[in-house]
Coordinates of C-alpha atoms in Angstrom, one line a residue:
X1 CA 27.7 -10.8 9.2
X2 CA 28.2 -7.0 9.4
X3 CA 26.1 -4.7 11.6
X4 CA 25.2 -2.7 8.4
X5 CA 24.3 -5.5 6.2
X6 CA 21.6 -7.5 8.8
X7 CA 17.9 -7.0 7.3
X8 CA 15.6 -4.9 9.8
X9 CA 15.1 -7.2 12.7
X10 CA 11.3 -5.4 13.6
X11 CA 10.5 -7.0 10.7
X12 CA 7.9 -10.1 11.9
X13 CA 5.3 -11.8 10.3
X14 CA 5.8 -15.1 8.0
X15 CA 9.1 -17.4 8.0
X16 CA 8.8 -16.1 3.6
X17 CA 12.5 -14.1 2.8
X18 CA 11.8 -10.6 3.1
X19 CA 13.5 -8.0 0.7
X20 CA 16.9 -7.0 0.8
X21 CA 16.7 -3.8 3.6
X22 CA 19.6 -1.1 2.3
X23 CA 22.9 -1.2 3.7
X24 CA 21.7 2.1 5.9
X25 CA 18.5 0.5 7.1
X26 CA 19.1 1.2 10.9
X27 CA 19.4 4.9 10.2
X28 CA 16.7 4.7 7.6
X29 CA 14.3 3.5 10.6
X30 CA 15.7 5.7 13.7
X31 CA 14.6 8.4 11.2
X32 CA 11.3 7.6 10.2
X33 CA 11.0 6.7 14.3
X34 CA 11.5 10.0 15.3
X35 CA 9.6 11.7 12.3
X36 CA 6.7 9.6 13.4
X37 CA 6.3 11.3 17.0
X38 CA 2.6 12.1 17.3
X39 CA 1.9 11.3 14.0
X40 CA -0.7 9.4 12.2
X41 CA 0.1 7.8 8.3
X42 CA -2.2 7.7 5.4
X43 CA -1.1 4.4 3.2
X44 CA -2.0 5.4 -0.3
X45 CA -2.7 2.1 -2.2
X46 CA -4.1 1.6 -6.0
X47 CA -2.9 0.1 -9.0
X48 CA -0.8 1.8 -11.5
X49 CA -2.8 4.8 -13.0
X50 CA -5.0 4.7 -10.4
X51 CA -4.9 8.2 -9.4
X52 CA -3.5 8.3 -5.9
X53 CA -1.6 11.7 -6.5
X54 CA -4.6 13.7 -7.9
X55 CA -6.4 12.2 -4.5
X56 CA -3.8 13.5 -2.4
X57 CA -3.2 16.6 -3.7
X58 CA -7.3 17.0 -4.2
X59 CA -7.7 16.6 -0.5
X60 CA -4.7 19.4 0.3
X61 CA -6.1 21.6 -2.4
X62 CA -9.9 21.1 -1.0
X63 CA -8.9 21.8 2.5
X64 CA -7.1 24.8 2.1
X65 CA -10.5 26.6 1.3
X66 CA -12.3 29.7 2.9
X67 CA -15.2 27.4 3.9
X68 CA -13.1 24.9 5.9
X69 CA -13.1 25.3 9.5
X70 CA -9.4 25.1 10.3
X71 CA -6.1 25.6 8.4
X72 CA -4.1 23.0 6.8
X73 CA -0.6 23.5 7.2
X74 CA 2.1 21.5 4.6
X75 CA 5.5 21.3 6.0
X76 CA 9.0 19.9 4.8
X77 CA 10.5 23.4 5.4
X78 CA 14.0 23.5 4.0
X79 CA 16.1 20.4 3.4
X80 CA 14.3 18.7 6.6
X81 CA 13.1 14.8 6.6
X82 CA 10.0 16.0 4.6
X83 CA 11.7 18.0 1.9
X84 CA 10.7 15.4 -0.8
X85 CA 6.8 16.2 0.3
X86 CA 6.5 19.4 0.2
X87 CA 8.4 19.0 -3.4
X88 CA 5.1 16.9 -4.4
X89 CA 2.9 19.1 -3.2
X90 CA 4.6 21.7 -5.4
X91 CA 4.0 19.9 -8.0
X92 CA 1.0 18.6 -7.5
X93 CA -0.2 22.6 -7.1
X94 CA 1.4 23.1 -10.2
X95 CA -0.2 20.7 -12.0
X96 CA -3.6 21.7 -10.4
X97 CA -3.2 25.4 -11.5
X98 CA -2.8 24.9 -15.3
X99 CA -6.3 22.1 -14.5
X100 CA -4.1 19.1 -15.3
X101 CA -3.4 15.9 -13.3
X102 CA -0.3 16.1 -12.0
X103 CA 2.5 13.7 -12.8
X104 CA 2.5 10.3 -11.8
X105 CA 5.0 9.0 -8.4
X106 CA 8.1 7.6 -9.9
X107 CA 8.9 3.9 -8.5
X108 CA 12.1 2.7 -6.2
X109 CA 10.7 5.1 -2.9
X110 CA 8.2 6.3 -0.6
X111 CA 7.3 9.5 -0.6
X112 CA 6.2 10.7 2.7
X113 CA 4.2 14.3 3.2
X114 CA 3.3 15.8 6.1
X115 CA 0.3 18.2 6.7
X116 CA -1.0 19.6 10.3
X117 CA -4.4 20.3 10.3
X118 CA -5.6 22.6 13.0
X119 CA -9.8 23.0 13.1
X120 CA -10.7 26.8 14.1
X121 CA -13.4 25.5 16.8
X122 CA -11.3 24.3 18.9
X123 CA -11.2 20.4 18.1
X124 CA -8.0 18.5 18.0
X125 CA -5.8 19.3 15.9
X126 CA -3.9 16.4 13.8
X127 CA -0.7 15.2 12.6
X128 CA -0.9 13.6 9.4
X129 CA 1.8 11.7 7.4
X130 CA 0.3 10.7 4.2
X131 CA 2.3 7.7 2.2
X132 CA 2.5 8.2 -1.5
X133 CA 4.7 5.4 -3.8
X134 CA 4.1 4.4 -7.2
X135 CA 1.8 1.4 -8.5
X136 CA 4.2 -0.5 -10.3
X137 CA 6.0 -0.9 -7.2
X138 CA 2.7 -1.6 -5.0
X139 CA 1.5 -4.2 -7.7
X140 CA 4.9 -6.4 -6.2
X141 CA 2.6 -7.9 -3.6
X142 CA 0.6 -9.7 -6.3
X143 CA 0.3 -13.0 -6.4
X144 CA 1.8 -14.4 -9.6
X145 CA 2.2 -18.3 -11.3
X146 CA 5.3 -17.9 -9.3
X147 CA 4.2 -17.7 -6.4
X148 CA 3.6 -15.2 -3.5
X149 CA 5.7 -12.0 -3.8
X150 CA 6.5 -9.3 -1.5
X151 CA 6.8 -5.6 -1.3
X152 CA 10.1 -3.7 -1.4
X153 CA 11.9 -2.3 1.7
X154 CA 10.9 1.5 1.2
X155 CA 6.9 0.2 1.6
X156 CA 7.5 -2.7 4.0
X157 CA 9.5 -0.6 6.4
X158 CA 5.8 1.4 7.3
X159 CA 4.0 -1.7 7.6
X160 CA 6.2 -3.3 10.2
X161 CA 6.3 -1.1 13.1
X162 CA 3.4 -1.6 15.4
X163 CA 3.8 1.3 17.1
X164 CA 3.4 3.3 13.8
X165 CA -0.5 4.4 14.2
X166 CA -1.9 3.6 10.0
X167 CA -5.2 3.7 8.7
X168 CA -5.1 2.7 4.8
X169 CA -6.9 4.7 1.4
X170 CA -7.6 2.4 -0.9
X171 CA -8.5 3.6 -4.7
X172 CA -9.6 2.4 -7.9
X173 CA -11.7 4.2 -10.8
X174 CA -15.1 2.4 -10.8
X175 CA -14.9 1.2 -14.7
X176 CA -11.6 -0.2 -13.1
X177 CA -13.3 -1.9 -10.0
X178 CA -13.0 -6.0 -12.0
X179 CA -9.7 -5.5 -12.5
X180 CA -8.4 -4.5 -9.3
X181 CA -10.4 -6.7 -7.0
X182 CA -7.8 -9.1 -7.3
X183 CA -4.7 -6.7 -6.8
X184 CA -6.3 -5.4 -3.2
X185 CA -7.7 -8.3 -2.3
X186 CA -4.1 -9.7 -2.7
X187 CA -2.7 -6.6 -0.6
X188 CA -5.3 -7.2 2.3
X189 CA -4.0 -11.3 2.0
X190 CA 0.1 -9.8 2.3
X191 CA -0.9 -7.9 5.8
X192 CA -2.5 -10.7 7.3
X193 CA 0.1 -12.6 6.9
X194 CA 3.1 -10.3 7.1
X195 CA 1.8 -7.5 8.9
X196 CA -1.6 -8.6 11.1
X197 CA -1.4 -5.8 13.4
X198 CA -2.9 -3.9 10.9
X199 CA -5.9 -5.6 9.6
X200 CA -8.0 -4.8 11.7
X201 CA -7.4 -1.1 11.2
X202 CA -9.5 1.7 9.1
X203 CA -9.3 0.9 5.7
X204 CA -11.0 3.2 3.4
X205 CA -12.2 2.2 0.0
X206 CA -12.7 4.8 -2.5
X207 CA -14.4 4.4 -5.8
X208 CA -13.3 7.3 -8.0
X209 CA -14.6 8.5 -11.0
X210 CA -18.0 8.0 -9.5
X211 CA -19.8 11.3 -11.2
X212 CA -18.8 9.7 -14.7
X213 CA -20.7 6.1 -13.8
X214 CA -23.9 5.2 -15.6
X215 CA -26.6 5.7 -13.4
X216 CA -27.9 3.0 -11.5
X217 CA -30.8 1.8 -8.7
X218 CA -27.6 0.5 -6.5
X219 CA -26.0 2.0 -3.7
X220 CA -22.5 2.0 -3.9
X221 CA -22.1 -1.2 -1.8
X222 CA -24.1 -2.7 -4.2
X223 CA -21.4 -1.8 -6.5
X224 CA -18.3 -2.8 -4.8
X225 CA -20.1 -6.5 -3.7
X226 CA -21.0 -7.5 -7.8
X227 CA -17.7 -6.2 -8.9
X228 CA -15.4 -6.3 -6.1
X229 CA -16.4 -9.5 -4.4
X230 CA -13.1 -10.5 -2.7
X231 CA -12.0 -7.2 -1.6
X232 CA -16.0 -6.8 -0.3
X233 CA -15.8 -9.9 1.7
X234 CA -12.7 -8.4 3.6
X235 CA -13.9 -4.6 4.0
X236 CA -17.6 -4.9 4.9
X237 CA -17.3 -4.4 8.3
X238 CA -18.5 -1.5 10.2
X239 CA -15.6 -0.1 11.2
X240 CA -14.7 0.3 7.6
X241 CA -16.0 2.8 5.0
X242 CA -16.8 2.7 1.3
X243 CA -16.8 5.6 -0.6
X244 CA -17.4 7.5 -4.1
X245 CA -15.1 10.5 -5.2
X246 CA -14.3 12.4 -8.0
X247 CA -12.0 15.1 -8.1
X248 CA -14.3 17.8 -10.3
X249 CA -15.2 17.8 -14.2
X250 CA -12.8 16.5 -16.2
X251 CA -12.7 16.9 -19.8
X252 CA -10.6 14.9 -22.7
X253 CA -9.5 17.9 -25.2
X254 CA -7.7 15.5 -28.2
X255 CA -5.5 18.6 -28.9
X256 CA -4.1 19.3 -25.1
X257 CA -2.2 16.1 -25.1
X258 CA -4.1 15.6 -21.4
X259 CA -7.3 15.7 -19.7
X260 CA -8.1 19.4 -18.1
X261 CA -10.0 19.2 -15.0
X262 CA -12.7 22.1 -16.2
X263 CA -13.2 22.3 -12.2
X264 CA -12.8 20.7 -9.3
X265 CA -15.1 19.1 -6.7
X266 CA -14.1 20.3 -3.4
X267 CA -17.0 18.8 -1.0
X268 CA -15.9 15.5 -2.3
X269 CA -12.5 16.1 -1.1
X270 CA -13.6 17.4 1.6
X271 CA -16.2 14.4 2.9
X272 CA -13.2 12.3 2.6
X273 CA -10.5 14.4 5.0
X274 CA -13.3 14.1 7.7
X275 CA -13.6 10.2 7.4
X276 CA -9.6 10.7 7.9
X277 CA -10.0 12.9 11.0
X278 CA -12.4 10.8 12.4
X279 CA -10.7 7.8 11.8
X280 CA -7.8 9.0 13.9
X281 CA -9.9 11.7 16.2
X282 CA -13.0 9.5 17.1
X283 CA -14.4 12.9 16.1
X284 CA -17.5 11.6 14.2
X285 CA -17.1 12.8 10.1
X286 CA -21.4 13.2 9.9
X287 CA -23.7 13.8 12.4
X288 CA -23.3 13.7 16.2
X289 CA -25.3 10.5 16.4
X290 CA -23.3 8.7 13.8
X291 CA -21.1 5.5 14.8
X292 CA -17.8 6.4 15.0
X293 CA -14.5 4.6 16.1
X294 CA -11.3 5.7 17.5
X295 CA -8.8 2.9 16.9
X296 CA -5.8 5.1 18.5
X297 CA -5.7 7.1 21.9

């Protein structure tokens, strides 16, 4: 066999046949290696629809604000390893200054944007890398009457390296919540197996939408254990958070074509970027006195 045509050989887990890496896998990797130097990934993961994009670009958007204490910084300067980033977040900003969602990720890569945020009281500042890829492509790990099935090389690739320092966002609207307790319980079954480094990492479950949910006497754990049961019985540990979101008021106008968000909800943005910076800061996201965990010196 040819040098260029062996399959990554970081790649561990079961003895199951992993997808076919590209012929220019080696470089692929040395790339993302050195790109990953004091860096810290945010795995994006919902179904199809889901609205991982108009999270994303919510949090940039929220924490670019006068009332934030620091400055968030979006690189991919020029036609550098994170050009196709900052081209999202130009469309995501777009998007978000005519007040529509912007346009869904387009399957067959990874998109990989990088933001620096660096807090004006002299905290530590932080690297971030966040992970955006379509649903259609993340719904491969399903299991089907077929049997087990696996994720393609431009996702595995992130979920393979040990050394690569991951905590996972994890989405779905709540009036979708049913229907995707199988498709993330089904993704938190594929890392165990393939990728078990990582399962005892932060994962981050948020229930969007929340603002347009019937009101209820339950707290949102309440929630996610009737509707969610499978994914609940993998994610209720402390070192794990559930949350609600919504990224502002959004309004269906029948002759727009597309839902207008009338305005957006920046603190709820914002209470999600510091369960990200603590997460990979040990900086607690609430009060001092709050339980916090730093999973990454």
């Amino acid at each position: 066999m040819q040098e260029s045509s062996k399959r990554y050989e970081i790649f561990g887990g079961s003895d199951a046949p992993e997808p076919e890496a590209p012929a220019d896998a080696r470089e692929i990797l040395r790339s993302l290696l050195l790109a990953s130097e004091d860096k810290h990934f945010v795995f994006l993961f919902g179904s199809p629809a889901s609205g991982k994009t108009a999270v994303l670009g919510g949090l940039l958007q929220a924490m670019q604000r006068p009332e934030v204490p620091g400055k968030l910084y979006v690189h991919g300067a020029g036609n550098g390893y994170f050009r196709d980033g900052a081209a999202l977040w130009g469309r995501i900003r777009e998007a978000f200054g005519r007040q529509a969602f912007p346009p869904r990720t387009e399957a067959g890569k990874t998109i990989q944007l990088q933001a620096q945020y660096v807090p004006t009281d002299g905290s530590l500042p932080l690297n971030l890398i966040f992970l955006e890829m379509a649903g259609e492509d993340l719904r491969e790990v399903m299991i089907t009457d077929a049997g087990g099935k696996a994720l393609p090389f431009h996702i595995l690739q992130f979920l393979k390296i040990p050394r690569l320092k991951i905590s996972f966002l994890v989405m779905t609207a709540w009036s979708d919540a049913a229907r995707d307790d199988e498709t993330i319980d089904d993704f938190l079954s594929f890392l165990n197996e393939e990728a078990p480094h990582l399962i005892d990492n932060r994962f981050i479950l948020l229930i969007t939408k929340w603002d347009t949910k019937p009101k209820s006497s339950g707290s949102i754990d309440d929630f996610v254990r009737a509707n969610m049961p499978s994914t609940y019985s993998k994610l209720a540990a402390a070192r794990n958070v559930i949350q609600p979101f919504s990224i502002g008021e959004v309004v269906s106008i029948k002759d727009a074509g597309e839902d207008i968000i009338a305005s957006f909800d920046y603190a709820s943005s914002q209470r999600l970027f510091r369960r990200i910076y603590e997460t990979f800061t040990g900086v607690p996201s609430e009060a001092p006195t709050a339980a916090w965990w730093q999973f990454w010196k």
